[in-house]
Amino acid sequence: MARAAEAEPPGRTGPARRRRRRDRPPGPGGAPSFPVRLCASVFLAVLAGLLALPAAGAAPAEERTVLATRVDGTITPVVEGHLEDGLRRAEAGDHAALLVELDTPGGLLESTRGIVRAFLNARVPVIVHVSPSGARAASAGAYITMAAHVAAMAPGTHIGAGTPVGGQGEEASEKVVNDSAAFAVSIAEQRGRNTGFAEDMVREGTSISDRAALRQNVVDLVEPSRRAVLDAADGRRVEVGSEDRRREVVLRTAGARVVEYDLGFFGELRQMLASPELAYLFLSIGTLAVIYELASPGMGFGGVIGAIALLLGFTALSVLPFHVAGLFLILLAAALFAGEVLTPGIGAFAGGGTVALVFAGIFLFRGETEVDPAVLWPTALVVGAGSLIAGRLAWRARRGPPATGEEALLGREVVVRRAEGDRGQVLLDGAWWDVLGRDTPLAEGQLVRIVDRQDLVLVVEHAGPGGDRPPSEKE
């Protein structure tokens, strides 16, 4: 019995050993049971699915975009507002950068300062690309290009010639040149560009090609196309934001989708009207057209044309910086011209209006936006002469139609063209007259006879059944 209770020999398996194996919990060296393996597999599968969901949902948000706009022509307040709005859109839309494709001969210095100020404090990277080949970033365009975080030029372009000039192209004063030179140098220092060129382009009018600009550290890239610029700018580190909130960002523009941002129809119209010469012409011609309508009221074409011209002129004034003194002089000129029409004499009112219109053109826009004398003087003289002619026409009309032989004004028969109650208008010998019915109301198309005259009003009475016309006016 004692021998039977002894331990089992090694290598043999008995009931006790099998029992011990069943009771032993799985340890580090033991294999996990089937339920444990199943739970682990399910857990890993769920975890992998959860990790995959954010990645799939974030895929659209990872798409990089660049807001792109084009600036052609003169730098004006319209362009300034457009680029500032583009910066706001780029920041709000979380675009990787704002791309400005530029081709300009220059423009207004105040508008240029506004654009540069916006670029230097932009919270989104700004890329300026002078393009296409043959384009230029002259004068104001050079300041704007150097103010960008990344400045690029297409092959065959040039930059520089930043010397400020007056409204007729004359050289600016030394004070203005010194101020502009300091402005250009400060831009170059802010962006780490060539300060020597910045000063020379203002003081000496220096202009250089794209390759020379790249060698002299005026621009960062020379690339032929929009896509090439975005790919080459990718990975560059730039500082964005204002001085107190400066931060460094890395450009991620390679392969970015480009979102176009244009001026639009009304922006293009305002840009077209942003000319001091056009503003002066519209205001002057509009005034003359309204005066002709007052002198000889007809179908209203003069009034309509005048109203449209005046509206375009005031639209141009809303775009350009102007002086109130010039606007008041235009109003004075219009009042004097109207006086010439209403009370024609020896032409004193017309002469005074012409002088007022000349001074209006001189004072309305000053500095860079002065009205060209080649437009100023002829316009003022033409409008003054036109008001004088309009006054003579009105004077002849008020004297009454010229008599031929024994024919007199009284007794003539005319057709009422416009009527309202007992008052109306008739067209007599090419001039419009106000008429007053003697006894009964008037009606359009009615034949009436002139029986009296009260200053500029003709008193009429019915000459026949309503609607009858003189033989000369029948179809």
Short mmCIF file of N, CA, C and O in Angstrom, two decimals, residues 311-397:
data_model
loop_
_atom_site.label_atom_id
_atom_site.label_comp_id
_atom_site.label_asym_id
_atom_site.label_seq_id
_atom_site.Cartn_x
_atom_site.Cartn_y
_atom_site.Cartn_z
N LEU A 311 -24.46 109.90 -62.66
CA LEU A 311 -24.38 108.73 -61.80
C LEU A 311 -23.02 108.04 -61.93
O LEU A 311 -22.39 107.67 -60.93
N LEU A 312 -22.53 107.91 -63.17
CA LEU A 312 -21.21 107.32 -63.38
C LEU A 312 -20.11 108.20 -62.78
O LEU A 312 -19.13 107.71 -62.22
N GLY A 313 -20.28 109.51 -62.91
CA GLY A 313 -19.30 110.42 -62.33
C GLY A 313 -19.22 110.31 -60.83
O GLY A 313 -18.12 110.26 -60.25
N PHE A 314 -20.36 110.23 -60.16
CA PHE A 314 -20.35 110.11 -58.71
C PHE A 314 -19.88 108.72 -58.28
O PHE A 314 -19.31 108.57 -57.20
N THR A 315 -20.11 107.70 -59.12
CA THR A 315 -19.54 106.38 -58.82
C THR A 315 -18.02 106.44 -58.85
O THR A 315 -17.35 105.85 -57.99
N ALA A 316 -17.47 107.16 -59.83
CA ALA A 316 -16.01 107.32 -59.87
C ALA A 316 -15.51 108.08 -58.65
O ALA A 316 -14.45 107.77 -58.10
N LEU A 317 -16.27 109.08 -58.20
CA LEU A 317 -15.86 109.81 -57.00
C LEU A 317 -15.86 108.91 -55.77
O LEU A 317 -15.05 109.09 -54.85
N SER A 318 -16.75 107.92 -55.74
CA SER A 318 -16.77 107.00 -54.60
C SER A 318 -15.56 106.10 -54.58
O SER A 318 -15.23 105.52 -53.54
N VAL A 319 -14.88 105.96 -55.71
CA VAL A 319 -13.69 105.11 -55.80
C VAL A 319 -12.42 105.90 -55.55
O VAL A 319 -11.50 105.44 -54.89
N LEU A 320 -12.37 107.12 -56.09
CA LEU A 320 -11.15 107.93 -56.03
C LEU A 320 -11.18 108.88 -54.83
O LEU A 320 -12.25 109.36 -54.43
N PRO A 321 -10.01 109.17 -54.29
CA PRO A 321 -9.95 110.19 -53.24
C PRO A 321 -10.11 111.58 -53.85
O PRO A 321 -9.39 111.95 -54.78
N PHE A 322 -11.07 112.36 -53.38
CA PHE A 322 -11.33 113.67 -53.96
C PHE A 322 -11.45 114.70 -52.84
O PHE A 322 -11.63 114.37 -51.68
N HIS A 323 -11.37 115.99 -53.26
CA HIS A 323 -11.48 117.10 -52.32
C HIS A 323 -12.87 117.72 -52.44
O HIS A 323 -13.39 117.93 -53.54
N VAL A 324 -13.46 118.01 -51.29
CA VAL A 324 -14.82 118.56 -51.28
C VAL A 324 -14.87 119.91 -51.99
O VAL A 324 -15.88 120.25 -52.61
N ALA A 325 -13.78 120.69 -51.93
CA ALA A 325 -13.78 121.99 -52.60
C ALA A 325 -14.04 121.84 -54.09
O ALA A 325 -14.79 122.63 -54.69
N GLY A 326 -13.45 120.82 -54.71
CA GLY A 326 -13.68 120.59 -56.14
C GLY A 326 -15.12 120.24 -56.42
O GLY A 326 -15.70 120.68 -57.44
N LEU A 327 -15.74 119.46 -55.55
CA LEU A 327 -17.15 119.09 -55.75
C LEU A 327 -18.06 120.31 -55.64
O LEU A 327 -18.99 120.48 -56.44
N PHE A 328 -17.79 121.18 -54.68
CA PHE A 328 -18.59 122.40 -54.56
C PHE A 328 -18.42 123.31 -55.77
O PHE A 328 -19.37 123.97 -56.21
N LEU A 329 -17.22 123.34 -56.35
CA LEU A 329 -17.00 124.15 -57.55
C LEU A 329 -17.78 123.59 -58.73
O LEU A 329 -18.29 124.35 -59.57
N ILE A 330 -17.90 122.27 -58.81
CA ILE A 330 -18.72 121.68 -59.88
C ILE A 330 -20.18 122.08 -59.70
O ILE A 330 -20.88 122.42 -60.67
N LEU A 331 -20.67 122.04 -58.49
CA LEU A 331 -22.05 122.45 -58.22
C LEU A 331 -22.25 123.92 -58.55
O LEU A 331 -23.30 124.32 -59.10
N LEU A 332 -21.25 124.75 -58.24
CA LEU A 332 -21.35 126.18 -58.58
C LEU A 332 -21.39 126.36 -60.09
O LEU A 332 -22.18 127.17 -60.61
N ALA A 333 -20.55 125.61 -60.82
CA ALA A 333 -20.54 125.71 -62.27
C ALA A 333 -21.89 125.30 -62.84
O ALA A 333 -22.42 125.96 -63.76
N ALA A 334 -22.48 124.24 -62.30
CA ALA A 334 -23.79 123.80 -62.78
C ALA A 334 -24.85 124.87 -62.53
O ALA A 334 -25.71 125.13 -63.40
N ALA A 335 -24.79 125.54 -61.37
CA ALA A 335 -25.77 126.60 -61.07
C ALA A 335 -25.60 127.78 -62.03
O ALA A 335 -26.59 128.36 -62.51
N LEU A 336 -24.36 128.15 -62.34
CA LEU A 336 -24.13 129.26 -63.27
C LEU A 336 -24.59 128.91 -64.68
O LEU A 336 -25.17 129.76 -65.38
N PHE A 337 -24.33 127.69 -65.10
CA PHE A 337 -24.80 127.28 -66.43
C PHE A 337 -26.33 127.29 -66.50
O PHE A 337 -26.92 127.69 -67.50
N ALA A 338 -26.96 126.82 -65.44
CA ALA A 338 -28.42 126.86 -65.40
C ALA A 338 -28.93 128.29 -65.44
O ALA A 338 -29.95 128.59 -66.08
N GLY A 339 -28.24 129.21 -64.76
CA GLY A 339 -28.61 130.62 -64.80
C GLY A 339 -28.50 131.18 -66.20
O GLY A 339 -29.33 132.01 -66.62
N GLU A 340 -27.50 130.72 -66.96
CA GLU A 340 -27.36 131.17 -68.35
C GLU A 340 -28.55 130.73 -69.20
O GLU A 340 -29.01 131.46 -70.09
N VAL A 341 -29.07 129.55 -68.91
CA VAL A 341 -30.21 129.04 -69.68
C VAL A 341 -31.50 129.76 -69.29
O VAL A 341 -32.31 130.13 -70.15
N LEU A 342 -31.68 129.98 -68.00
CA LEU A 342 -32.94 130.57 -67.53
C LEU A 342 -33.01 132.06 -67.79
O LEU A 342 -34.09 132.60 -68.07
N THR A 343 -31.87 132.74 -67.67
CA THR A 343 -31.85 134.19 -67.90
C THR A 343 -30.71 134.54 -68.84
O THR A 343 -29.68 135.10 -68.42
N PRO A 344 -30.83 134.21 -70.10
CA PRO A 344 -29.73 134.46 -71.04
C PRO A 344 -29.44 135.95 -71.19
O PRO A 344 -30.36 136.77 -71.22
N GLY A 345 -28.16 136.26 -71.25
CA GLY A 345 -27.76 137.66 -71.42
C GLY A 345 -26.56 137.75 -72.34
O GLY A 345 -26.58 137.22 -73.46
N ILE A 346 -25.51 138.36 -71.83
CA ILE A 346 -24.31 138.51 -72.65
C ILE A 346 -23.34 137.34 -72.45
O ILE A 346 -22.22 137.36 -72.96
N GLY A 347 -23.74 136.32 -71.72
CA GLY A 347 -22.90 135.15 -71.51
C GLY A 347 -22.06 135.20 -70.25
O GLY A 347 -21.11 134.43 -70.11
N ALA A 348 -22.42 136.11 -69.33
CA ALA A 348 -21.63 136.23 -68.10
C ALA A 348 -21.73 134.96 -67.25
O ALA A 348 -20.74 134.48 -66.70
N PHE A 349 -22.95 134.41 -67.17
CA PHE A 349 -23.12 133.19 -66.38
C PHE A 349 -22.35 132.02 -67.00
O PHE A 349 -21.74 131.22 -66.31
N ALA A 350 -22.37 131.93 -68.33
CA ALA A 350 -21.65 130.86 -69.01
C ALA A 350 -20.15 131.00 -68.79
O ALA A 350 -19.45 130.00 -68.54
N GLY A 351 -19.63 132.22 -68.87
CA GLY A 351 -18.20 132.43 -68.62
C GLY A 351 -17.82 132.10 -67.19
O GLY A 351 -16.79 131.45 -66.94
N GLY A 352 -18.66 132.54 -66.23
CA GLY A 352 -18.37 132.22 -64.84
C GLY A 352 -18.42 130.73 -64.58
O GLY A 352 -17.60 130.18 -63.82
N GLY A 353 -19.39 130.04 -65.21
CA GLY A 353 -19.47 128.59 -65.04
C GLY A 353 -18.26 127.87 -65.61
O GLY A 353 -17.77 126.89 -65.04
N THR A 354 -17.74 128.37 -66.75
CA THR A 354 -16.54 127.76 -67.35
C THR A 354 -15.35 127.90 -66.43
O THR A 354 -14.58 126.94 -66.22
N VAL A 355 -15.17 129.08 -65.85
CA VAL A 355 -14.05 129.29 -64.92
C VAL A 355 -14.20 128.38 -63.70
O VAL A 355 -13.24 127.75 -63.24
N ALA A 356 -15.43 128.29 -63.17
CA ALA A 356 -15.66 127.43 -62.00
C ALA A 356 -15.38 125.97 -62.34
O ALA A 356 -14.83 125.23 -61.52
N LEU A 357 -15.71 125.54 -63.56
CA LEU A 357 -15.47 124.16 -63.96
C LEU A 357 -13.98 123.86 -64.10
O LEU A 357 -13.52 122.76 -63.78
N VAL A 358 -13.23 124.85 -64.60
CA VAL A 358 -11.77 124.67 -64.69
C VAL A 358 -11.17 124.49 -63.30
O VAL A 358 -10.37 123.57 -63.05
N PHE A 359 -11.54 125.36 -62.37
CA PHE A 359 -11.00 125.24 -61.01
C PHE A 359 -11.50 123.97 -60.32
O PHE A 359 -10.80 123.40 -59.48
N ALA A 360 -12.70 123.53 -60.69
CA ALA A 360 -13.19 122.27 -60.13
C ALA A 360 -12.29 121.12 -60.54
O ALA A 360 -11.95 120.24 -59.73
N GLY A 361 -11.88 121.10 -61.81
CA GLY A 361 -10.97 120.05 -62.26
C GLY A 361 -9.61 120.13 -61.60
O GLY A 361 -8.95 119.10 -61.39
N ILE A 362 -9.18 121.33 -61.25
CA ILE A 362 -7.88 121.50 -60.60
C ILE A 362 -7.92 121.05 -59.15
O ILE A 362 -7.01 120.36 -58.66
N PHE A 363 -8.99 121.40 -58.45
CA PHE A 363 -9.06 121.11 -57.02
C PHE A 363 -9.70 119.76 -56.68
O PHE A 363 -9.53 119.27 -55.57
N LEU A 364 -10.46 119.19 -57.62
CA LEU A 364 -11.19 117.96 -57.31
C LEU A 364 -10.23 116.82 -56.98
O LEU A 364 -10.42 116.07 -56.02
N PHE A 365 -9.18 116.66 -57.80
CA PHE A 365 -8.18 115.62 -57.57
C PHE A 365 -6.81 116.28 -57.53
O PHE A 365 -6.47 117.06 -58.40
N ARG A 366 -6.01 115.92 -56.54
CA ARG A 366 -4.68 116.49 -56.39
C ARG A 366 -3.65 115.37 -56.33
O ARG A 366 -3.97 114.22 -56.06
N GLY A 367 -2.38 115.76 -56.54
CA GLY A 367 -1.29 114.79 -56.42
C GLY A 367 -1.30 113.81 -57.58
O GLY A 367 -1.33 114.18 -58.76
N GLU A 368 -1.31 112.50 -57.24
CA GLU A 368 -1.20 111.45 -58.26
C GLU A 368 -2.44 111.37 -59.14
O GLU A 368 -2.39 110.80 -60.22
N THR A 369 -3.56 111.90 -58.67
CA THR A 369 -4.82 111.75 -59.40
C THR A 369 -5.28 113.05 -60.05
O THR A 369 -6.48 113.25 -60.26
N GLU A 370 -4.37 113.94 -60.36
CA GLU A 370 -4.76 115.19 -61.02
C GLU A 370 -5.34 114.92 -62.40
O GLU A 370 -4.92 113.99 -63.09
N VAL A 371 -6.31 115.74 -62.79
CA VAL A 371 -6.90 115.62 -64.11
C VAL A 371 -5.91 116.15 -65.15
O VAL A 371 -5.34 117.23 -64.99
N ASP A 372 -5.72 115.38 -66.20
CA ASP A 372 -4.79 115.77 -67.26
C ASP A 372 -5.28 117.08 -67.91
O ASP A 372 -6.45 117.19 -68.29
N PRO A 373 -4.41 118.09 -68.05
CA PRO A 373 -4.83 119.36 -68.68
C PRO A 373 -5.38 119.16 -70.09
O PRO A 373 -6.22 119.95 -70.55
N ALA A 374 -4.91 118.09 -70.79
CA ALA A 374 -5.43 117.83 -72.14
C ALA A 374 -6.90 117.46 -72.11
O ALA A 374 -7.59 117.57 -73.14
N VAL A 375 -7.40 117.04 -70.97
CA VAL A 375 -8.83 116.74 -70.81
C VAL A 375 -9.54 117.91 -70.13
O VAL A 375 -10.67 118.25 -70.47
N LEU A 376 -8.85 118.54 -69.18
CA LEU A 376 -9.47 119.59 -68.36
C LEU A 376 -9.94 120.78 -69.19
O LEU A 376 -11.13 121.14 -69.16
N TRP A 377 -9.03 121.39 -69.93
CA TRP A 377 -9.37 122.63 -70.63
C TRP A 377 -10.39 122.43 -71.75
O TRP A 377 -11.39 123.18 -71.81
N PRO A 378 -10.22 121.45 -72.66
CA PRO A 378 -11.25 121.29 -73.70
C PRO A 378 -12.62 120.97 -73.13
O PRO A 378 -13.64 121.48 -73.65
N THR A 379 -12.68 120.18 -72.08
CA THR A 379 -13.98 119.82 -71.50
C THR A 379 -14.68 121.06 -70.94
O THR A 379 -15.88 121.29 -71.20
N ALA A 380 -13.95 121.88 -70.20
CA ALA A 380 -14.54 123.08 -69.62
C ALA A 380 -15.02 124.05 -70.71
O ALA A 380 -16.12 124.63 -70.61
N LEU A 381 -14.22 124.22 -71.76
CA LEU A 381 -14.60 125.15 -72.83
C LEU A 381 -15.81 124.64 -73.60
O LEU A 381 -16.71 125.43 -73.94
N VAL A 382 -15.87 123.33 -73.87
CA VAL A 382 -17.00 122.77 -74.61
C VAL A 382 -18.29 122.90 -73.79
O VAL A 382 -19.34 123.28 -74.31
N VAL A 383 -18.22 122.60 -72.50
CA VAL A 383 -19.41 122.69 -71.66
C VAL A 383 -19.86 124.14 -71.53
O VAL A 383 -21.06 124.46 -71.59
N GLY A 384 -18.90 125.07 -71.38
CA GLY A 384 -19.25 126.49 -71.30
C GLY A 384 -19.90 126.98 -72.58
O GLY A 384 -20.95 127.67 -72.55
N ALA A 385 -19.34 126.62 -73.73
CA ALA A 385 -19.93 127.03 -75.01
C ALA A 385 -21.30 126.38 -75.21
O ALA A 385 -22.23 127.01 -75.72
N GLY A 386 -21.43 125.13 -74.78
CA GLY A 386 -22.72 124.46 -74.90
C GLY A 386 -23.80 125.13 -74.08
O GLY A 386 -24.95 125.26 -74.53
N SER A 387 -23.45 125.57 -72.87
CA SER A 387 -24.44 126.26 -72.04
C SER A 387 -24.83 127.60 -72.67
O SER A 387 -25.99 128.03 -72.59
N LEU A 388 -23.88 128.26 -73.31
CA LEU A 388 -24.18 129.53 -73.98
C LEU A 388 -25.15 129.31 -75.14
O LEU A 388 -26.12 130.07 -75.32
N ILE A 389 -24.92 128.25 -75.92
CA ILE A 389 -25.82 127.94 -77.04
C ILE A 389 -27.20 127.56 -76.52
O ILE A 389 -28.23 127.96 -77.07
N ALA A 390 -27.21 126.77 -75.43
CA ALA A 390 -28.50 126.38 -74.86
C ALA A 390 -29.29 127.59 -74.37
O ALA A 390 -30.52 127.65 -74.53
N GLY A 391 -28.58 128.58 -73.82
CA GLY A 391 -29.25 129.80 -73.39
C GLY A 391 -29.86 130.56 -74.55
O GLY A 391 -30.98 131.08 -74.46
N ARG A 392 -29.13 130.61 -75.68
CA ARG A 392 -29.67 131.31 -76.86
C ARG A 392 -30.90 130.58 -77.41
O ARG A 392 -31.87 131.21 -77.84
N LEU A 393 -30.84 129.24 -77.41
CA LEU A 393 -31.99 128.49 -77.89
C LEU A 393 -33.21 128.73 -77.01
O LEU A 393 -34.34 128.89 -77.50
N ALA A 394 -32.98 128.73 -75.71
CA ALA A 394 -34.10 128.97 -74.79
C ALA A 394 -34.66 130.37 -74.96
O ALA A 394 -35.87 130.59 -74.90
N TRP A 395 -33.78 131.33 -75.19
CA TRP A 395 -34.23 132.72 -75.37
C TRP A 395 -35.08 132.88 -76.62
O TRP A 395 -36.13 133.52 -76.61
N ARG A 396 -34.65 132.22 -77.70
CA ARG A 396 -35.42 132.29 -78.95
C ARG A 396 -36.77 131.61 -78.79
O ARG A 396 -37.78 132.08 -79.29
N ALA A 397 -36.77 130.49 -78.06
CA ALA A 397 -38.04 129.78 -77.87
C ALA A 397 -39.01 130.61 -77.05
O ALA A 397 -40.22 130.61 -77.31
#
